[in-house]
Short mmCIF file of C-alpha atoms in Angstrom, two decimals:
data_model
loop_
_atom_site.label_atom_id
_atom_site.label_comp_id
_atom_site.label_asym_id
_atom_site.label_seq_id
_atom_site.Cartn_x
_atom_site.Cartn_y
_atom_site.Cartn_z
CA GLU J 12 111.36 108.90 79.12
CA PHE J 13 109.54 107.59 82.13
CA ASN J 14 110.26 107.40 85.97
CA PHE J 15 110.35 105.05 88.53
CA ILE J 16 108.38 103.00 91.53
CA THR J 17 109.20 103.58 95.30
CA ILE J 18 108.00 100.56 97.33
CA SER J 19 107.90 100.95 101.16
CA ASP J 20 107.68 98.16 103.54
CA LEU J 21 106.16 99.50 106.64
CA PRO J 22 106.44 96.86 109.46
CA SER J 23 102.72 97.99 111.04
CA ILE J 24 99.76 99.95 110.31
CA GLU J 25 100.81 102.34 113.13
CA SER J 26 104.12 103.58 111.23
CA PHE J 27 102.02 104.10 108.01
CA TYR J 28 101.55 107.92 107.91
CA LEU J 29 105.20 108.62 109.44
CA SER J 30 106.88 106.87 107.01
CA SER J 31 104.63 107.63 104.04
CA GLN J 32 105.42 111.32 105.17
CA ALA J 33 109.13 110.58 104.46
CA SER J 34 109.08 108.17 101.44
CA THR J 35 111.57 108.96 99.11
CA VAL J 36 110.26 110.42 96.00
CA CYS J 37 112.23 111.55 92.67
CA GLU J 38 110.75 114.01 90.48
CA PRO J 39 110.66 113.79 87.24
CA GLU J 40 113.03 115.98 84.51
CA ARG J 41 111.67 119.38 84.21
CA ARG J 42 111.08 120.18 80.63
CA ASP J 43 110.39 123.10 78.65
CA PRO J 44 107.08 123.05 77.52
CA SER J 45 107.85 125.04 74.46
CA HIS J 46 109.84 122.69 73.33
CA GLU J 47 107.56 119.61 73.37
CA PRO J 48 106.16 118.08 70.29
CA ALA J 49 102.67 118.16 70.06
CA TRP J 50 102.07 114.43 69.91
CA LEU J 51 102.95 113.96 73.74
CA ASP J 52 99.71 115.06 74.90
CA SER J 53 98.00 112.28 72.90
CA THR J 54 98.91 109.20 74.41
CA PRO J 55 96.83 106.70 73.72
CA PRO J 56 94.60 104.50 76.73
CA ILE J 57 95.73 100.97 77.48
CA ASN J 58 94.10 97.57 75.87
CA LYS J 59 93.13 99.92 72.64
CA LYS J 60 93.94 99.63 69.22
CA VAL J 61 96.95 101.92 67.77
CA PRO J 62 98.69 101.87 64.71
CA PRO J 63 101.69 100.07 64.30
CA ILE J 64 103.87 102.95 64.64
CA ILE J 65 103.84 105.93 67.30
CA PRO J 66 106.23 108.35 68.53
CA LEU J 67 108.59 106.69 70.97
CA PRO J 68 107.23 108.85 74.25
CA LEU J 69 104.26 107.46 73.91
CA PHE J 70 104.32 104.36 76.08
CA GLN J 71 101.65 102.70 78.28
CA PRO J 72 103.45 101.82 81.09
CA GLN J 73 101.94 99.77 83.67
CA CYS J 74 102.91 98.33 87.28
CA SER J 75 102.32 94.76 88.38
CA LEU J 76 101.41 93.37 91.82
CA HIS J 77 101.93 89.99 91.88
CA PHE J 78 100.95 87.88 94.57
CA PRO J 79 101.71 83.86 94.67
CA PRO J 80 98.98 82.62 97.06
CA ARG J 81 99.39 80.16 100.13
CA SER J 82 97.37 77.69 101.73
CA PRO J 83 93.01 79.32 101.66
CA GLY J 84 91.95 80.25 105.14
CA PRO J 85 89.09 82.20 106.19
CA ASN J 86 88.47 85.29 104.63
CA ARG J 87 88.86 88.00 107.45
CA HIS J 88 89.49 91.50 106.37
CA PHE J 89 88.76 94.58 108.43
CA LEU J 90 89.45 98.22 107.60
CA LEU J 91 90.62 101.21 110.18
CA GLY J 92 88.04 104.08 110.49
CA ASP J 93 88.77 107.55 110.14
CA HIS J 94 89.00 108.15 113.66
CA GLY J 95 91.65 105.58 114.18
CA ARG J 96 93.79 106.97 111.77
CA GLY J 97 93.84 110.41 112.65
CA VAL J 98 94.52 109.03 116.35
CA ARG J 99 97.55 107.34 115.23
CA ARG J 100 98.38 110.51 113.11
CA ARG J 101 98.43 113.15 115.77
CA ALA J 102 100.39 110.60 118.08
CA ILE J 103 103.37 110.03 115.64
CA GLN J 104 103.47 113.80 114.75
CA ARG J 105 104.44 114.48 118.32
CA LEU J 106 107.61 111.83 117.85
CA PRO J 107 110.60 113.65 117.68
CA PRO J 108 113.34 112.94 114.93
CA ARG J 109 115.13 109.47 116.09
CA ALA J 110 118.87 109.68 115.99
CA ASP J 111 120.76 106.64 114.34
CA PRO J 112 121.02 103.53 116.82
CA PRO J 113 124.63 103.44 118.58
CA TRP J 114 125.44 99.89 115.99
CA MET J 115 125.59 101.91 113.38
CA ALA J 116 128.66 103.72 114.00
CA GLY J 117 131.40 103.64 111.83
CA ARG J 118 128.91 101.54 109.19
CA ALA J 119 128.65 102.50 105.44
CA SER J 120 126.50 101.53 102.24
CA SER J 121 128.25 99.50 99.84
CA VAL J 122 127.57 97.57 96.96
CA GLU J 123 129.29 94.38 96.01
CA ARG J 124 129.37 92.68 93.09
CA VAL J 125 129.44 88.71 93.28
CA LYS J 126 129.40 85.85 91.05
CA GLU J 127 127.54 82.96 92.14
CA ARG J 128 129.09 79.43 91.48
CA ALA J 129 125.89 77.23 91.76
CA THR J 130 124.69 79.71 88.76
CA GLY J 131 127.63 81.63 87.15
CA LEU J 132 125.64 84.42 87.01
CA ASP J 133 126.97 87.78 88.40
CA LYS J 134 125.05 90.04 90.88
CA PHE J 135 125.29 92.90 93.03
CA VAL J 136 124.18 93.11 96.77
CA LEU J 137 123.36 96.70 97.90
CA ARG J 138 123.65 97.13 101.76
CA GLU J 139 122.57 100.32 103.03
CA ALA J 140 123.83 101.43 106.42
CA ARG J 141 120.87 101.25 108.21
CA GLY J 142 120.41 97.14 107.39
CA SER J 143 118.25 96.88 104.29
CA SER J 144 119.82 95.23 101.27
CA ALA J 145 118.93 94.25 97.90
CA GLU J 146 120.03 91.63 95.08
CA VAL J 147 120.35 92.55 91.14
CA TYR J 148 121.36 90.37 89.03
CA LEU J 149 122.38 91.09 85.87
CA TYR J 150 120.64 88.27 83.82
CA GLY J 151 117.51 90.19 83.38
CA GLY J 152 118.20 93.62 85.33
CA GLN J 153 115.91 91.71 88.09
CA VAL J 154 115.76 92.11 91.44
CA THR J 155 115.52 88.84 93.24
CA SER J 156 115.59 89.94 97.32
CA TRP J 157 115.06 93.14 98.84
CA LYS J 158 115.32 93.03 102.83
CA ASN J 159 113.96 95.71 105.19
CA ASN J 160 116.20 97.36 107.84
CA SER J 161 115.02 94.38 110.21
CA GLY J 162 116.48 92.10 107.68
CA GLU J 163 113.10 90.85 106.83
CA GLN J 164 112.55 89.70 103.08
CA GLN J 165 109.73 91.35 101.13
CA LEU J 166 110.04 89.90 97.94
CA PHE J 167 109.09 86.26 96.72
CA LEU J 168 110.97 83.82 94.98
CA SER J 169 110.26 80.35 94.25
CA LYS J 170 112.98 77.79 95.23
CA LYS J 171 112.21 76.18 92.07
CA ALA J 172 113.48 79.68 90.13
CA SER J 173 115.42 78.72 87.38
CA PHE J 174 119.04 80.58 87.00
CA LYS J 175 119.43 78.98 83.42
CA PRO J 176 118.91 81.63 80.36
CA PRO J 177 116.77 81.74 77.92
CA LYS J 178 114.16 81.26 81.00
CA ALA J 179 113.41 84.34 83.63
CA ILE J 180 113.99 83.81 87.15
CA ARG J 181 110.62 83.03 88.87
CA GLY J 182 109.95 85.97 91.56
CA GLY J 183 111.33 89.34 92.67
CA ILE J 184 110.83 92.12 90.12
CA GLN J 185 110.62 91.55 86.15
CA ILE J 186 111.49 94.05 83.91
CA CYS J 187 108.82 93.72 81.27
CA PHE J 188 109.86 95.44 78.24
CA PRO J 189 109.11 95.89 75.06
CA GLN J 190 105.59 94.58 76.34
CA LEU J 191 103.80 93.28 78.68
CA GLY J 192 101.70 89.93 78.63
CA ASN J 193 100.69 89.69 75.15
CA HIS J 194 100.16 93.14 74.44
CA GLY J 195 102.91 93.32 71.59
CA VAL J 196 104.55 91.08 68.61
CA VAL J 197 107.46 89.20 71.15
CA GLU J 198 107.44 86.55 73.61
CA GLN J 199 105.25 86.90 76.69
CA HIS J 200 106.86 89.84 78.84
CA GLY J 201 108.89 90.64 76.37
CA PHE J 202 112.50 90.01 76.12
CA ALA J 203 114.77 92.16 78.40
CA ARG J 204 113.80 89.82 81.42
CA ASN J 205 115.93 87.18 79.80
CA ARG J 206 118.40 89.18 78.50
CA LEU J 207 122.03 89.69 79.97
CA TRP J 208 122.43 93.38 81.05
CA SER J 209 125.53 95.52 81.42
CA VAL J 210 127.02 97.67 84.20
CA ASP J 211 125.95 101.44 83.15
CA GLU J 212 129.45 102.77 82.69
CA SER J 213 128.01 106.49 81.79
CA PRO J 214 124.78 106.91 84.16
CA PRO J 215 123.07 110.13 83.61
CA LEU J 216 122.35 112.41 87.00
CA PRO J 217 121.26 110.16 89.74
CA ASP J 218 117.60 110.50 90.44
CA THR J 219 118.13 109.27 94.01
CA THR J 220 120.60 111.20 96.91
CA SER J 221 121.46 107.48 98.20
CA ASP J 222 124.83 106.12 97.71
CA CYS J 223 123.44 102.43 97.61
CA HIS J 224 122.72 102.28 94.10
CA ILE J 225 123.66 100.33 90.87
CA ASP J 226 122.81 101.41 87.37
CA LEU J 227 122.52 98.95 84.58
CA ILE J 228 121.96 99.39 80.68
CA LEU J 229 120.29 96.65 78.16
CA LYS J 230 120.72 97.51 74.54
CA GLN J 231 119.26 95.66 71.24
CA SER J 232 121.13 92.49 70.31
CA GLU J 233 120.86 91.03 66.86
CA GLU J 234 118.67 88.30 67.92
CA ASP J 235 116.40 90.75 69.10
CA MET J 236 116.38 93.08 65.83
CA LYS J 237 114.97 89.75 64.17
CA THR J 238 111.28 90.21 66.02
CA TRP J 239 111.65 94.06 67.08
CA PRO J 240 113.66 95.95 64.85
CA HIS J 241 114.34 98.91 67.14
CA SER J 242 117.44 100.35 68.18
CA TYR J 243 117.24 101.70 71.98
CA GLU J 244 119.14 101.71 75.50
CA LEU J 245 116.70 101.05 78.65
CA ARG J 246 118.49 102.32 81.40
CA LEU J 247 117.58 100.78 85.01
CA GLN J 248 118.70 102.48 88.45
CA VAL J 249 118.21 100.42 91.68
CA ALA J 250 118.81 102.51 94.74
CA LEU J 251 118.17 101.72 98.79
CA SER J 252 117.00 105.04 100.50
CA PRO J 253 118.41 105.40 104.23
CA ARG J 254 114.65 104.44 105.24
CA GLY J 255 114.98 100.98 103.35
CA ASP J 256 112.44 102.03 100.54
CA LEU J 257 113.60 100.29 97.15
CA ILE J 258 113.46 102.41 94.21
CA LEU J 259 113.55 101.64 90.68
CA THR J 260 113.99 104.35 88.10
CA SER J 261 113.57 103.62 84.17
CA ARG J 262 114.74 105.11 81.27
CA ILE J 263 114.42 104.32 77.16
CA LYS J 264 116.18 105.99 74.53
CA ASN J 265 115.52 106.07 71.13
CA LYS J 266 118.36 105.03 68.94
CA ASN J 267 117.15 104.52 65.44
CA ALA J 268 120.09 106.09 62.87
CA ASP J 269 116.47 107.58 60.98
CA GLY J 270 114.70 108.88 64.15
CA LYS J 271 111.80 106.23 63.15
CA PRO J 272 109.53 106.07 66.22
CA PHE J 273 108.48 103.08 68.04
CA GLN J 274 105.72 101.66 70.16
CA PHE J 275 106.26 99.79 73.48
CA THR J 276 104.33 98.44 77.00
CA PHE J 277 106.69 98.35 79.78
CA ALA J 278 106.07 97.11 83.36
CA TYR J 279 107.62 96.38 86.96
CA HIS J 280 106.47 92.82 87.57
CA THR J 281 106.42 92.83 91.03
CA TYR J 282 106.19 89.43 93.31
CA PHE J 283 105.51 90.79 96.83
CA SER J 284 105.99 88.10 100.04
CA VAL J 285 102.70 87.66 101.37
CA SER J 286 101.11 85.42 103.96
CA ASP J 287 97.55 83.59 103.50
CA ILE J 288 96.56 85.39 100.20
CA SER J 289 92.48 85.65 101.54
CA GLU J 290 94.48 87.98 104.15
CA VAL J 291 95.62 90.28 101.65
CA ARG J 292 93.93 93.57 100.59
CA VAL J 293 94.90 96.51 97.72
CA GLU J 294 93.55 100.24 98.73
CA GLY J 295 93.68 103.02 96.33
CA LEU J 296 91.86 101.29 93.16
CA ASP J 297 88.01 102.03 94.38
CA THR J 298 85.49 103.37 91.87
CA LEU J 299 88.45 103.19 88.98
CA ASP J 300 87.77 101.63 85.61
CA TYR J 301 89.53 98.29 84.57
CA HIS J 302 90.10 95.53 81.93
CA ASP J 303 89.45 92.17 83.11
CA ASN J 304 91.56 90.03 81.28
CA LEU J 305 89.40 86.98 82.55
CA GLN J 306 86.64 88.36 80.90
CA SER J 307 88.20 88.78 77.34
CA LYS J 308 89.45 92.31 78.69
CA ILE J 309 85.82 93.66 79.26
CA ARG J 310 86.03 96.99 80.76
CA CYS J 311 84.55 97.19 84.48
CA THR J 312 84.23 99.51 87.31
CA GLU J 313 85.62 98.68 90.71
CA GLN J 314 82.57 98.54 93.30
CA GLY J 315 84.58 97.45 96.60
CA ASP J 316 86.43 99.87 98.73
CA ALA J 317 89.44 97.41 97.87
CA VAL J 318 90.64 94.49 96.01
CA VAL J 319 90.85 91.23 97.60
CA PHE J 320 91.63 87.63 96.88
CA GLU J 321 88.98 85.24 97.08
CA SER J 322 89.97 83.84 93.49
CA GLU J 323 91.80 84.27 90.31
CA VAL J 324 92.25 88.06 89.78
CA ASP J 325 94.11 89.48 86.45
CA ARG J 326 93.22 93.17 85.87
CA ILE J 327 94.20 96.33 84.44
CA TYR J 328 93.07 99.22 86.64
CA LEU J 329 93.42 102.47 84.48
CA SER J 330 94.86 105.87 85.71
CA ALA J 331 95.59 104.82 89.40
CA PRO J 332 96.29 107.31 91.76
CA PRO J 333 100.25 107.90 92.53
CA LYS J 334 100.27 105.59 95.80
CA ILE J 335 98.79 102.36 96.34
CA VAL J 336 98.91 100.28 99.69
CA THR J 337 98.72 96.40 100.20
CA ILE J 338 97.61 95.26 103.45
CA ASP J 339 98.87 91.89 104.82
CA HIS J 340 96.81 91.51 107.84
CA GLU J 341 97.87 88.18 109.15
CA LYS J 342 101.96 89.06 108.67
CA LYS J 343 100.55 92.72 110.03
CA ARG J 344 102.54 93.94 107.18
CA THR J 345 101.87 97.63 104.65
CA PHE J 346 103.69 97.91 101.31
CA VAL J 347 103.56 101.62 100.41
CA LEU J 348 103.62 101.72 96.41
CA ARG J 349 104.25 105.11 95.04
CA LYS J 350 104.54 106.04 91.32
CA LYS J 351 105.03 108.39 88.57
CA GLU J 352 104.38 108.00 85.32
CA LEU J 353 103.38 104.79 85.53
CA PRO J 354 99.73 105.27 84.86
CA ASP J 355 97.93 101.25 85.15
CA VAL J 356 98.19 98.81 87.79
CA VAL J 357 98.11 95.22 87.49
CA PRO J 358 96.88 93.44 90.66
CA ILE J 359 97.66 89.44 89.82
CA CYS J 360 96.37 86.35 91.81
CA PRO J 361 97.15 82.83 89.68
CA PRO J 362 94.78 79.90 90.18
CA GLU J 363 97.54 78.02 91.59
CA PHE J 364 100.91 78.65 92.83
CA ASP J 365 103.63 76.44 93.91
CA PRO J 366 104.43 78.08 96.87
CA ALA J 367 108.10 76.90 96.90
#
């Protein structure tokens, strides 16, 4: 079983510390170590050859950050010094807690099921009382829209995205299961992103105090069993916090009748909406080892204080910290990504991408 990614949108660098202090963080299930099998402590590292069959909880999940580049521009970057951060932190800590604005009076969160006429697909529209919203399709279990409390779109979705099965929806947050990329025996990024999910009628206890969430479930099909002969249940909860955070929580259960274990990889393949890609930097990955997918997956060490995008990038950073910060200087927008039990982070910038 593994847990979640919390993605927080922050409108400006000044609000970073206050928002990061208030981020919603779901704790993993508390388990009695005395009842855990010994193989739980022997997770193999990513990109190394492993036996074809390993116990179910041994997984190699990853968080994928996908940045569609726009028109090239000058490479202008800056990094706030420690003094600046300290001043902002002290100033913010003196602010009293803010009361809800008057326009929120009488408003309540809602979750609405909608069938789109153009595509014929069902989706859920989540609206949090303070203004944030999200759209989640049953097709792919995919989040295609996430707007903050100010109504600003945070995710990229191509205008040419196909909503016709079996093609995956281009953009948003794709669920990559049972594999990421070509790290497995099935199709690219697995089949979960182009299967029809169902509403989970008996979800486990909620991992969030938010009343604005939807629970989905995916089970194996006869078609899937031909190429990946394992019985499973993949559960996904998508929630909005009162602060406007988007929270994704996933669980996978082995349903093989004989208890036979299986191997898989997993990722949230996230397309953030950014400005000129040369104005974007990802902080929190410095000094980490990574596999460079553009150079036959050779292992390297990050030498810079941040990842910037001056050319094509496709890397797997190993054992990344629980918080990663993405700064878009042109939009003056900061994303804070918090994760648990998802050890690796994959920044991707393709050589060419249609901004439509």
